[in-house]
Tab-separated table of C-alpha atoms and ligand atoms in Angstrom:
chain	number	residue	atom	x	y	z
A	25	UNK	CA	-43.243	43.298	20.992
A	26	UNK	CA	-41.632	43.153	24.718
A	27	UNK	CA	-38.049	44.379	24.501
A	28	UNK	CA	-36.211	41.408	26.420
A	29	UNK	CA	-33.053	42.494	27.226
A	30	UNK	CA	-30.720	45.577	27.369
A	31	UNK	CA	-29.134	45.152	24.320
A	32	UNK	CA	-32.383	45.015	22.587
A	33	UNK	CA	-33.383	48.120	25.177
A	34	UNK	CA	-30.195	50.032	23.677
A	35	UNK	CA	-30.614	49.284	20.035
A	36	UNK	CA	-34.421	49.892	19.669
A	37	UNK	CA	-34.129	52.979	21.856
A	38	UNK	CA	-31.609	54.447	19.448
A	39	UNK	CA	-33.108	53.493	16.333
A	40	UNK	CA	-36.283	55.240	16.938
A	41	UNK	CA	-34.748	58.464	17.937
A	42	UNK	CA	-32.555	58.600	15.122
A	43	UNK	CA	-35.235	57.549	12.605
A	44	UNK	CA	-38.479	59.442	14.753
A	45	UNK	CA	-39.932	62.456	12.581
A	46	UNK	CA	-39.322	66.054	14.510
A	47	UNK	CA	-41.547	69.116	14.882
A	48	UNK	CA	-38.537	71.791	15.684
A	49	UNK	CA	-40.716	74.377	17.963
A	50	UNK	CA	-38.754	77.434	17.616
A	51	UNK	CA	-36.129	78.431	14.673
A	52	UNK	CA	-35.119	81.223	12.324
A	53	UNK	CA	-36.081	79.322	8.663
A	54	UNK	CA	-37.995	80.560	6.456
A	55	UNK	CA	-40.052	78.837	3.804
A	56	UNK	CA	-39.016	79.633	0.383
A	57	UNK	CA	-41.542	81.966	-0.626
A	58	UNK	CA	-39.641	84.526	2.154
A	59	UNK	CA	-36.865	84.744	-0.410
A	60	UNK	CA	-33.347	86.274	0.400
A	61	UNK	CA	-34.683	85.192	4.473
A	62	UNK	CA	-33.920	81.560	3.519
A	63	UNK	CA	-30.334	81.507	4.562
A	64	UNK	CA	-28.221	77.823	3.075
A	65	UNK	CA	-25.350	76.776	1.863
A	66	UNK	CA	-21.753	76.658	2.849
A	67	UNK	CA	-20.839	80.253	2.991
A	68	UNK	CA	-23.827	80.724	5.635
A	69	UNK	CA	-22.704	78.127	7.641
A	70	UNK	CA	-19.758	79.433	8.117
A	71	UNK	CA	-20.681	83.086	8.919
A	72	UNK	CA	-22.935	81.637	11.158
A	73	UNK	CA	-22.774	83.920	14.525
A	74	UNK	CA	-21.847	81.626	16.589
A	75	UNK	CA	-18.789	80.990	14.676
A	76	UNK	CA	-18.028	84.581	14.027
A	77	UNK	CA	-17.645	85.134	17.856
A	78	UNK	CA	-15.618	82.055	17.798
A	79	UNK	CA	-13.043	83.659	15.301
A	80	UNK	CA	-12.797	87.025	16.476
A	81	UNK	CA	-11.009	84.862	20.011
A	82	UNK	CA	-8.558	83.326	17.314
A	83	UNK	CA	-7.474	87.071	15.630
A	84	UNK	CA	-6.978	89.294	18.338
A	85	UNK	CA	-5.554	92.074	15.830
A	86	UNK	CA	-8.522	91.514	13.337
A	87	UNK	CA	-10.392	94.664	13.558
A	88	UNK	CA	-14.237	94.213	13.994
A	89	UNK	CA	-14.380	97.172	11.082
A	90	UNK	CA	-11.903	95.768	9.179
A	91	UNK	CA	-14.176	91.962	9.209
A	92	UNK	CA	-17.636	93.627	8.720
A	93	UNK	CA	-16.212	95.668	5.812
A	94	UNK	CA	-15.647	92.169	3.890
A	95	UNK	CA	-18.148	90.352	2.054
A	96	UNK	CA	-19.448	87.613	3.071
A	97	UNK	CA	-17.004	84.986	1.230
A	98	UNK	CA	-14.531	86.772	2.569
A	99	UNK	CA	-15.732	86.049	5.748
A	100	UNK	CA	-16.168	82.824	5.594
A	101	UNK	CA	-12.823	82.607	4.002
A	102	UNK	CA	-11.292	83.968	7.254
A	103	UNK	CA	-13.030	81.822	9.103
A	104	UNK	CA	-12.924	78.313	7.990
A	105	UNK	CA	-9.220	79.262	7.822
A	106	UNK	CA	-9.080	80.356	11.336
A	107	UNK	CA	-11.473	77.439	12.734
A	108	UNK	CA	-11.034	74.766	10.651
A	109	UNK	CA	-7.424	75.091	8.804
A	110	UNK	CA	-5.103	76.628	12.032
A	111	UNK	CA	-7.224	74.828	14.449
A	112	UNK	CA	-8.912	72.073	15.096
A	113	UNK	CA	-13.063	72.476	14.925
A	114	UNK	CA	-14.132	70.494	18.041
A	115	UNK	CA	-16.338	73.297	19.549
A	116	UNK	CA	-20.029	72.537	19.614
A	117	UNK	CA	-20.462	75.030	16.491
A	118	UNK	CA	-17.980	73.954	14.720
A	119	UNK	CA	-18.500	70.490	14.680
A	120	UNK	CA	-21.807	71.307	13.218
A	121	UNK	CA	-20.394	72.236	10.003
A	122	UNK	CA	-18.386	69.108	9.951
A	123	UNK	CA	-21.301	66.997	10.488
A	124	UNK	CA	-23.207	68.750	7.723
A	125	UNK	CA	-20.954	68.127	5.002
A	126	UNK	CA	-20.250	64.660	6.349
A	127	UNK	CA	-23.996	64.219	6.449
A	128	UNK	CA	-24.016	65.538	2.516
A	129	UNK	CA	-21.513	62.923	1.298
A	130	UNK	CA	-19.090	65.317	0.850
A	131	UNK	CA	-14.959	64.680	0.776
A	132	UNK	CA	-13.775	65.932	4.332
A	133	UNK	CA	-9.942	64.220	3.586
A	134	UNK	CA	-9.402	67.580	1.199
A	135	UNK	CA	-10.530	70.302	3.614
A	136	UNK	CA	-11.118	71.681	0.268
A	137	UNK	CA	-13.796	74.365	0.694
A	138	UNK	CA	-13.909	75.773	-3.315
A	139	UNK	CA	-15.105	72.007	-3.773
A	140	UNK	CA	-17.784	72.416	-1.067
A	141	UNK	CA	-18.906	75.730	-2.381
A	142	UNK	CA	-19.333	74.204	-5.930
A	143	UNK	CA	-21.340	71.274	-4.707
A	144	UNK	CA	-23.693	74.271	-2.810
A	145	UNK	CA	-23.450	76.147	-6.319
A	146	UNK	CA	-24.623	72.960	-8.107
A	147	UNK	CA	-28.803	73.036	-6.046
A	148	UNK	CA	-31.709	74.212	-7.001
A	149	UNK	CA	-33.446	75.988	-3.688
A	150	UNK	CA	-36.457	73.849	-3.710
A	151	UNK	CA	-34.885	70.342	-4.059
A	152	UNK	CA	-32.457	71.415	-1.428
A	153	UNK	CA	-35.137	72.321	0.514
A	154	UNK	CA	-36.967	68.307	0.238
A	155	UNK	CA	-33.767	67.115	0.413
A	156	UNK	CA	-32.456	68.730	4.161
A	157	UNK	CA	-35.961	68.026	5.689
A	158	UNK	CA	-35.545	64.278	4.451
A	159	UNK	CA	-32.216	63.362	5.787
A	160	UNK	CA	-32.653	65.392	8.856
A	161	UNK	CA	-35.444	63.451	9.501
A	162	UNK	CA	-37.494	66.811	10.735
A	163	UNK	CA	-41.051	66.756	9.355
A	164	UNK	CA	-41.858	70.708	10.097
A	165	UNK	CA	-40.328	73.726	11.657
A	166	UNK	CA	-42.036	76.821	13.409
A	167	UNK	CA	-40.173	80.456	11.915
A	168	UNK	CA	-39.702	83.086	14.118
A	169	UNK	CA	-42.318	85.641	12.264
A	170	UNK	CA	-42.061	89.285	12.559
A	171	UNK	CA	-44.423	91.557	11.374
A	172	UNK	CA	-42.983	94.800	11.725
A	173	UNK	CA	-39.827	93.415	9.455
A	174	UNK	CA	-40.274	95.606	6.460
A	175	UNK	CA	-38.998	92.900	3.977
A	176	UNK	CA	-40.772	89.856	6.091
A	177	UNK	CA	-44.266	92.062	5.877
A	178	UNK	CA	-44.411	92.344	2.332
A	179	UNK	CA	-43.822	88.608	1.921
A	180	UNK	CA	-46.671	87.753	4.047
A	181	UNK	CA	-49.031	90.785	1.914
A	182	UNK	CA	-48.143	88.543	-0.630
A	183	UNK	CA	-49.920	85.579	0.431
A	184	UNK	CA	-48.215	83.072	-1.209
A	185	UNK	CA	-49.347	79.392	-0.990
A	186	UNK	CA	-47.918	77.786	2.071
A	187	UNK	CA	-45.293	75.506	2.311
A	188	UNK	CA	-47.270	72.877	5.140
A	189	UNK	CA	-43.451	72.034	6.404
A	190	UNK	CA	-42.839	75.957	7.626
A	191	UNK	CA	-45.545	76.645	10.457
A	192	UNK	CA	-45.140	79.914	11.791
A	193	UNK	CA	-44.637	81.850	15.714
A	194	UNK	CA	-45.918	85.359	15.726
A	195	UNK	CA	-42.600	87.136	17.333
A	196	UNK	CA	-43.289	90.487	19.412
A	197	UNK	CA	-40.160	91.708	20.489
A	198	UNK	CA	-39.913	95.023	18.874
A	199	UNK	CA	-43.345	95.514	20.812
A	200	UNK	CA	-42.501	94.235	24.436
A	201	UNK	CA	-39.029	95.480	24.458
A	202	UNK	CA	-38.746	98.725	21.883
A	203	UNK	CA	-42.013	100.110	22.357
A	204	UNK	CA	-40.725	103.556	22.103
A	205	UNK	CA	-39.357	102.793	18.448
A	206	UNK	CA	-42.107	100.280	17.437
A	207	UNK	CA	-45.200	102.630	18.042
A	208	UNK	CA	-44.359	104.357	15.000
A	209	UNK	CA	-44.332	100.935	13.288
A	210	UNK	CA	-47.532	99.788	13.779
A	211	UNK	CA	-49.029	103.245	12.699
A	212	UNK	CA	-47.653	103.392	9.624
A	213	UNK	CA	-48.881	100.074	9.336
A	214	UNK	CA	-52.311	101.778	9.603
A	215	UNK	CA	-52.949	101.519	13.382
A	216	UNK	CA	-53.776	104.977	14.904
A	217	UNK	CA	-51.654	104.338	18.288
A	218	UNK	CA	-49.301	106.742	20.027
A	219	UNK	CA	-46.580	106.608	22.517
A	220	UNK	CA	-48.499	106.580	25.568
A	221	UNK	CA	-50.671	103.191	26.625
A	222	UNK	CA	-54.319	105.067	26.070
A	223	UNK	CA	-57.185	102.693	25.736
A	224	UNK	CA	-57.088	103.478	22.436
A	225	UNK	CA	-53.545	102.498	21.720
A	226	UNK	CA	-54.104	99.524	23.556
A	227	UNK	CA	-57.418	98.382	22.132
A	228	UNK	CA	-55.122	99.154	18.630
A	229	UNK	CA	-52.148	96.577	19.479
A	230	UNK	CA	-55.230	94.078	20.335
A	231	UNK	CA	-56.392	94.814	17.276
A	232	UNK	CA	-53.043	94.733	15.247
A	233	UNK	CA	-52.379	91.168	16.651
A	234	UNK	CA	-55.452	89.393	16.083
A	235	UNK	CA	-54.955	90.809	12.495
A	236	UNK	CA	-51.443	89.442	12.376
A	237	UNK	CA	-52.821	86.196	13.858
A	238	UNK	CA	-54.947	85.271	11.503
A	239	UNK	CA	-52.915	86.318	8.510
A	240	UNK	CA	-49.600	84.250	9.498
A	241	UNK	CA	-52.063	81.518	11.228
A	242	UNK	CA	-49.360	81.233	14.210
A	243	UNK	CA	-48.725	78.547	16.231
A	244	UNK	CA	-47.828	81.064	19.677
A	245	UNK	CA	-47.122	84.194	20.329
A	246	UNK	CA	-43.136	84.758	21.174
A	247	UNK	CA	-40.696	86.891	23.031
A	248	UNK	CA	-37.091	86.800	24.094
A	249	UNK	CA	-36.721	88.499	27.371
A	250	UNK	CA	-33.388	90.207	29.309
A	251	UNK	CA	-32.325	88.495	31.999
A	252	UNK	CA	-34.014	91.085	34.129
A	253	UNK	CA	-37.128	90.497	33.273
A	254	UNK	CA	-39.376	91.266	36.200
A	255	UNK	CA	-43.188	90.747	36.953
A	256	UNK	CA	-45.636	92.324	37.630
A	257	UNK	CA	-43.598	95.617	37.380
A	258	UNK	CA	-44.425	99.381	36.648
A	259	UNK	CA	-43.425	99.237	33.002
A	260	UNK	CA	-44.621	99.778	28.959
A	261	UNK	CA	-43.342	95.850	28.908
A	262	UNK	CA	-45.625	94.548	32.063
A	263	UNK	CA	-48.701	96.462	30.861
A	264	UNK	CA	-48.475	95.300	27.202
A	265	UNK	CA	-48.341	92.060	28.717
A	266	UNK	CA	-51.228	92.297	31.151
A	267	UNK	CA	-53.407	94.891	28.793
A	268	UNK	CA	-52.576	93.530	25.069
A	269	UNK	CA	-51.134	90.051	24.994
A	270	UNK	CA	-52.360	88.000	27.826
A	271	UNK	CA	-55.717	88.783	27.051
A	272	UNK	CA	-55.471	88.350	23.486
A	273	UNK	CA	-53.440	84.786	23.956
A	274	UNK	CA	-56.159	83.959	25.946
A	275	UNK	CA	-58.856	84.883	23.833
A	276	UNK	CA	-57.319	82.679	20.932
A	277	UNK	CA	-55.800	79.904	22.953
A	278	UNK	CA	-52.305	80.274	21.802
A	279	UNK	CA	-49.736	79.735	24.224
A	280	UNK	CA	-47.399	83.137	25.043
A	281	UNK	CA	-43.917	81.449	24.350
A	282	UNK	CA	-40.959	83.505	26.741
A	283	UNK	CA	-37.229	82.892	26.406
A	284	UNK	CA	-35.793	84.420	29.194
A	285	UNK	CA	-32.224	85.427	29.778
A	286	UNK	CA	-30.658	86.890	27.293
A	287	UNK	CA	-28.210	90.098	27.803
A	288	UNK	CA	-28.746	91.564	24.446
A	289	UNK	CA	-25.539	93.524	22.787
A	290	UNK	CA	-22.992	93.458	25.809
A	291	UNK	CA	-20.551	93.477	22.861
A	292	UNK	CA	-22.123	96.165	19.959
A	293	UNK	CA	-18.211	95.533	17.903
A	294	UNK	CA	-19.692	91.773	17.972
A	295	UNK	CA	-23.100	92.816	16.120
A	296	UNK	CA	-25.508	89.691	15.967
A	297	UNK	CA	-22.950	88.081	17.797
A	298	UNK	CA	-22.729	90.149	20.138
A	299	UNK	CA	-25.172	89.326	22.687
A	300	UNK	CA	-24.758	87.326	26.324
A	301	UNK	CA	-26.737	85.375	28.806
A	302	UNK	CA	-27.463	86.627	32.552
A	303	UNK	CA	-29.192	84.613	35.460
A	304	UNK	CA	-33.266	85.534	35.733
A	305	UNK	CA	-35.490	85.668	38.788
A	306	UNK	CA	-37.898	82.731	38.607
A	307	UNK	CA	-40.161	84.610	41.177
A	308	UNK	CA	-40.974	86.410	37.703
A	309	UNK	CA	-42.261	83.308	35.764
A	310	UNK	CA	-44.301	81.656	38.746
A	311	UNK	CA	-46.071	84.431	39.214
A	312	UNK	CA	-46.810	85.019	35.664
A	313	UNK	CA	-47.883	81.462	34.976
A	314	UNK	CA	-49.534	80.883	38.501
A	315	UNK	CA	-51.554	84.298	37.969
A	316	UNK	CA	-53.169	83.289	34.551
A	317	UNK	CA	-54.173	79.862	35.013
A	318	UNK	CA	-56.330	80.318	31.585
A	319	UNK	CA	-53.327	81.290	29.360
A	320	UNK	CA	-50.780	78.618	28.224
A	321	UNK	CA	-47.074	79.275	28.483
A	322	UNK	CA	-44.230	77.970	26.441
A	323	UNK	CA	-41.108	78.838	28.786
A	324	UNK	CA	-37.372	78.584	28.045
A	325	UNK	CA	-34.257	80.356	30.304
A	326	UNK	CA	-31.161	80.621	28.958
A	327	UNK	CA	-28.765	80.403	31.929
A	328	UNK	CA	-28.008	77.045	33.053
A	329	UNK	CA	-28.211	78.231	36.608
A	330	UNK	CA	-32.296	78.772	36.457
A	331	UNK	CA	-32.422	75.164	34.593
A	332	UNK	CA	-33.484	73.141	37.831
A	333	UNK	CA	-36.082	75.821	39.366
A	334	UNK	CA	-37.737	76.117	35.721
A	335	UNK	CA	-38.432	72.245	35.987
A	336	UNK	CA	-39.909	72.595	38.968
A	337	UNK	CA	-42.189	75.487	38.691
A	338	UNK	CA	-43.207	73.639	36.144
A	339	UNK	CA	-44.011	70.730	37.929
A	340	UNK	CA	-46.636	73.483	39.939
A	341	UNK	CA	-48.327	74.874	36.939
A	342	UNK	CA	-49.521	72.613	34.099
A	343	UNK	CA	-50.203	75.689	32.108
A	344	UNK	CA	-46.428	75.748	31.456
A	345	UNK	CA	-44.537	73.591	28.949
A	346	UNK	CA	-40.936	73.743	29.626
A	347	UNK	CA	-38.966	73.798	25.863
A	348	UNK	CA	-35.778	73.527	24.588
A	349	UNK	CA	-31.855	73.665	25.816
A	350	UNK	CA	-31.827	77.452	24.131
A	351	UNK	CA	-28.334	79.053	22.239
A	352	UNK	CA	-25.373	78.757	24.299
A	353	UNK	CA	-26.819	75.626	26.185
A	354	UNK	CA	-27.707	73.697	23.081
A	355	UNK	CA	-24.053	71.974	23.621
A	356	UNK	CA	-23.902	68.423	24.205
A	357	UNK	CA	-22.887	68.267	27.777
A	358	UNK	CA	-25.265	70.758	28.519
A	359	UNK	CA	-28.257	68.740	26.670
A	360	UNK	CA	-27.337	65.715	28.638
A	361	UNK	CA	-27.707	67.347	32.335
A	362	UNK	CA	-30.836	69.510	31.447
A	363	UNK	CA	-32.585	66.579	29.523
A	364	UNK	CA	-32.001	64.287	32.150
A	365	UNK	CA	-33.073	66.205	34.803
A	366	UNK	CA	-35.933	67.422	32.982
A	367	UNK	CA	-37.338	63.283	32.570
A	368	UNK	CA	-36.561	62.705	36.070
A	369	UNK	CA	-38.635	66.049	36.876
A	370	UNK	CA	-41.417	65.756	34.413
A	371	UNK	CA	-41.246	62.748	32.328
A	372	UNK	CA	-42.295	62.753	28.816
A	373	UNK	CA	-44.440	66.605	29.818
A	374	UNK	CA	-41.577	68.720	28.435
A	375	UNK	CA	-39.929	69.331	24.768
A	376	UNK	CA	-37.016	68.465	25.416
A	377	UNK	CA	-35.309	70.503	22.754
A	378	UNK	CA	-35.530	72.969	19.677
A	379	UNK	CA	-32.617	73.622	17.004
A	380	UNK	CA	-32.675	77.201	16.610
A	381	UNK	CA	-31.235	76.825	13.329
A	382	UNK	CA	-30.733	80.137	10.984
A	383	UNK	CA	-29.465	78.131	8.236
A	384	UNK	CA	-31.405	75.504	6.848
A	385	UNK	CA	-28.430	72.937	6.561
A	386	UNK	CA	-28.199	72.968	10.125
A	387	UNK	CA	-30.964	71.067	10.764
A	388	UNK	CA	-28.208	68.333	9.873
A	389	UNK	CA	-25.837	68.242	12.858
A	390	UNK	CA	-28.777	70.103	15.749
A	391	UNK	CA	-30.494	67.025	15.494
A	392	UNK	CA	-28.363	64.856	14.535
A	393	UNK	CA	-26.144	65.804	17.403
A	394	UNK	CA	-29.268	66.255	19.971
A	395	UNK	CA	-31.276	63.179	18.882
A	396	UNK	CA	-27.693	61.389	20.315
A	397	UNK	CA	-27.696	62.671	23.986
A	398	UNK	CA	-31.521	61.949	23.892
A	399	UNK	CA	-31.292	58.631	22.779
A	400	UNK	CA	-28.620	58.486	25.931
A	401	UNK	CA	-30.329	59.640	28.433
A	402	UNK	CA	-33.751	57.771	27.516
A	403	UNK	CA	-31.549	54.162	27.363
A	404	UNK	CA	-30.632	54.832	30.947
A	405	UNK	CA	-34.185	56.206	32.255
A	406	UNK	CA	-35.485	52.668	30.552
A	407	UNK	CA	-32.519	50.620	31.759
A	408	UNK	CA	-33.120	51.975	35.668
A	409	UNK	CA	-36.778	50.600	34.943
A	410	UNK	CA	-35.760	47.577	33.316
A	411	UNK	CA	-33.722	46.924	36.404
A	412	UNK	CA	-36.778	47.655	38.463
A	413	UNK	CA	-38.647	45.015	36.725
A	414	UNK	CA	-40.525	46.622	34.555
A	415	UNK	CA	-40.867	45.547	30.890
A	416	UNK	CA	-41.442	47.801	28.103
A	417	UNK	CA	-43.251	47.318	24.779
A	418	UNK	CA	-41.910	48.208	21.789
A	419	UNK	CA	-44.904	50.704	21.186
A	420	UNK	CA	-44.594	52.254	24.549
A	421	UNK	CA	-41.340	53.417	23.550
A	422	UNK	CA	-42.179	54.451	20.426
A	423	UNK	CA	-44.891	56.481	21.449
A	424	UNK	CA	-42.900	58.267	24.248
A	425	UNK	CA	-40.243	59.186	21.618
A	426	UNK	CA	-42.775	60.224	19.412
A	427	UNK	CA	-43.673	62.847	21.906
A	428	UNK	CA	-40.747	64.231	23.208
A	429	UNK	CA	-39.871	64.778	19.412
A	430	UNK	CA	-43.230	66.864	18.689
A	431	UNK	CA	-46.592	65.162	20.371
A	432	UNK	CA	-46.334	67.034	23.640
A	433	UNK	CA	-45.787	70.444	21.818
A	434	UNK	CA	-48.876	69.495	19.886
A	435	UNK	CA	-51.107	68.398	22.692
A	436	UNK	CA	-50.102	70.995	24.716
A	437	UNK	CA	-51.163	73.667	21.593
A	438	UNK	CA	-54.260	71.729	21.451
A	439	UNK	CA	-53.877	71.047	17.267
A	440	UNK	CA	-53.711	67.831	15.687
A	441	UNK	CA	-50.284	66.381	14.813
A	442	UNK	CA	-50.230	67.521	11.057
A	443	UNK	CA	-49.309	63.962	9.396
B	515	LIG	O1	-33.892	85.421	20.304
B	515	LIG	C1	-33.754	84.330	19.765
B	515	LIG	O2	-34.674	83.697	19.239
B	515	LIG	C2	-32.350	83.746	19.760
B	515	LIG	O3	-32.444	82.362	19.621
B	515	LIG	C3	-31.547	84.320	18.630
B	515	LIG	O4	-31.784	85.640	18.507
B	515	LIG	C4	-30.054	84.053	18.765
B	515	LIG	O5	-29.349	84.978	18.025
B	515	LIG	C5	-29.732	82.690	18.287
B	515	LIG	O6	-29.528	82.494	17.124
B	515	LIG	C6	-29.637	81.634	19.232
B	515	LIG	O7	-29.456	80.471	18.901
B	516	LIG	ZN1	-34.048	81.842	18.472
């Protein structure tokens, strides 16, 4: 049906992004066969670490000892106190809880969190489970897999049935960024590799990855990177790259996903929360996506600064598939600039975000709270055409929403949408 006017644009357009099932391309959930890794409920929420850096700003005479030495109630005691009690929760993060329990039905007149923690008390894991993915509207999500996580391993040794809503990213971190500490790793895992980048070692990291490949079955490989990540440089981290995972990426056609940005640990006190963003050299990602043309790239940046030159590098090199408004700008002002200028840039050829969730719940308010500023910025994109003369079908917009919410990703993976 033609849409005929721009109330009809306005309505339609937010309708199917509210109501359009999501593949979420890059989280930290875990299916529930990964056991004490499947983090939900209220008490998570809260302790969050987004939130936790948040609350230290409130307490400037809280020790950091003195708040790691509680348990985690405690914790989250102190801080929906702090956040949500003494002040008022309007940043990004805390909002998000807000919108969860909203989004559960329950009583946010009380501010009574014993009667939250009893409703939380009250599910059973699995029907939680069905239940978040249903009202949250998100039909799968990709876990950030790591096989040299002792606890994580044994899980996947296990080889319990999958859950077909859980799809999982092979993460490689520890190797492209710890080698010194990860060697050891992968020989007790039964590779014979050393310290030093011999042939052997390296054919042995091929080796170990195309086992871990097809045991998790991933959808790409994935790294975070600092923000000085540099390329082609003399370094353990450019030669795994060139020697070990560009070639093996290739070889099984799975994109080489790289978040780029991040200053890990510039506060240690701040553990997990701890860690910043810094601006990156583009000059590194054109030349690694514009030197291997064969291998697909999923690419994120962290600082807001790189956001425009990302877009257009990769308007240069269609191996590329720009992803996500990543950690600290996944806030709603920040969606709206990037995602804008990402459609005027590349039009429907980019995902335009992921939830990074570490708590199931929060699939709630990510989406929730993203599918808004999409639906905003894709009313005005059609309303400039509209005013151009162009009329749009019903289906066309449908079909453009259904990609930005998953197709792309799976087009650009080359795998069929899972229905
Ligand atoms: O490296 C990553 O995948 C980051 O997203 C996380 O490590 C980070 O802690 C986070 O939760 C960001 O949202
Ligand atoms: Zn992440």
């Amino acid at each position: 049906m033609t849409i005929r006017s721009q109330q009809e644009l306005e309505a339609f357009v937010k309708e199917t992004v509210n109501t359009c099932p999501v593949t979420d391309i890059h989280t930290h959930l875990f299916a529930e066969s990964f056991g004490e890794l499947l983090l939900w409920g209220i008490d998570e929420l809260l302790t969050y670490h987004y939130l936790i850096a948040e609350t230290f700003r409130f307490l400037p005479e809280l020790s950091y000892d003195k708040f790691w030495n509680m348990s985690k109630k405690e914790q989250a005691d102190l801080i929906w106190n702090t956040l949500f009690i003494e002040n008022t929760p309007y940043s990004e993060a805390c909002r998000g809880v807000v919108t969860v329990l909203n989004r559960l039905g329950l009583d946010l007149s009380q501010r009574d969190l014993e009667q939250y923690r009893a409703y939380f008390r009250s599910q059973n894991t699995k029907d939680y489970i069905d239940h978040i993915f249903e009202l949250s509207k998100v039909k799968s999500v990709v876990m950030t897999n790591d096989p040299l996580d002792d606890y994580e391993r044994a899980c996947w040794m296990e080889e319990a049935p999958r859950d077909p809503r859980f799809l999982a990213a092979l993460r490689i971190d520890p190797l492209l960024n710890q080698w010194s500490s990860s060697w050891s790793k992968l020989k007790d895992q039964g590779y014979p590799v050393e310290e030093e980048l011999t042939s052997q070692t390296i054919s042995e990291i091929k080796q170990f990855l195309h086992d871990w490949i097809k045991r998790m079955d991933p959808l790409y490989l994935a790294v975070s990177l600092p923000d000085d990540f540099a390329y082609p440089e003399e370094s353990v981290r450019s030669r795994l790259i060139n020697e070990c995972i560009l070639p093996v990426t290739r070889e099984t056609g799975l994109p080489f996903a790289m978040m780029i940005g991040v200053k890990r640990q510039v506060n240690p006190s701040l553990k997990s929360a701890g860690d910043s963003v810094g601006k990156s050299d583009i000059g590194a990602v054109e030349r690694i996506v514009s030197q291997n043309p064969d291998n697909k790239f999923l690419v994120t940046m962290l600082s807001r600064e790189n956001q425009h030159e990302l877009a257009v590098t990769a308007r240069k090199n269609r191996n590329m598939l720009v992803f996500g408004c990543w950690w600290f700008l996944n806030n709603p002002s920040l969606i709206e600039e990037i995602t804008r200028m990402r459609l005027e840039l590349l039009g429907g050829s980019v995902i335009p975000q992921h939830s990074d969730c570490r708590i199931l719940d929060q699939l709630l308010y990510k989406w929730d709270h993203s599918r808004q500023i999409i639906a905003k910025v894709l009313c005005d994109k059609y309303t400039d055409l509209f005013q151009a003369g162009w009329r749009l079908e019903e289906e066309e917009i449908r079909q453009d929403v259904e990609d930005l919410l998953g197709g792309t990703f799976w087009k650009f993976i080359g795998r069929p949408e899972p229905q």
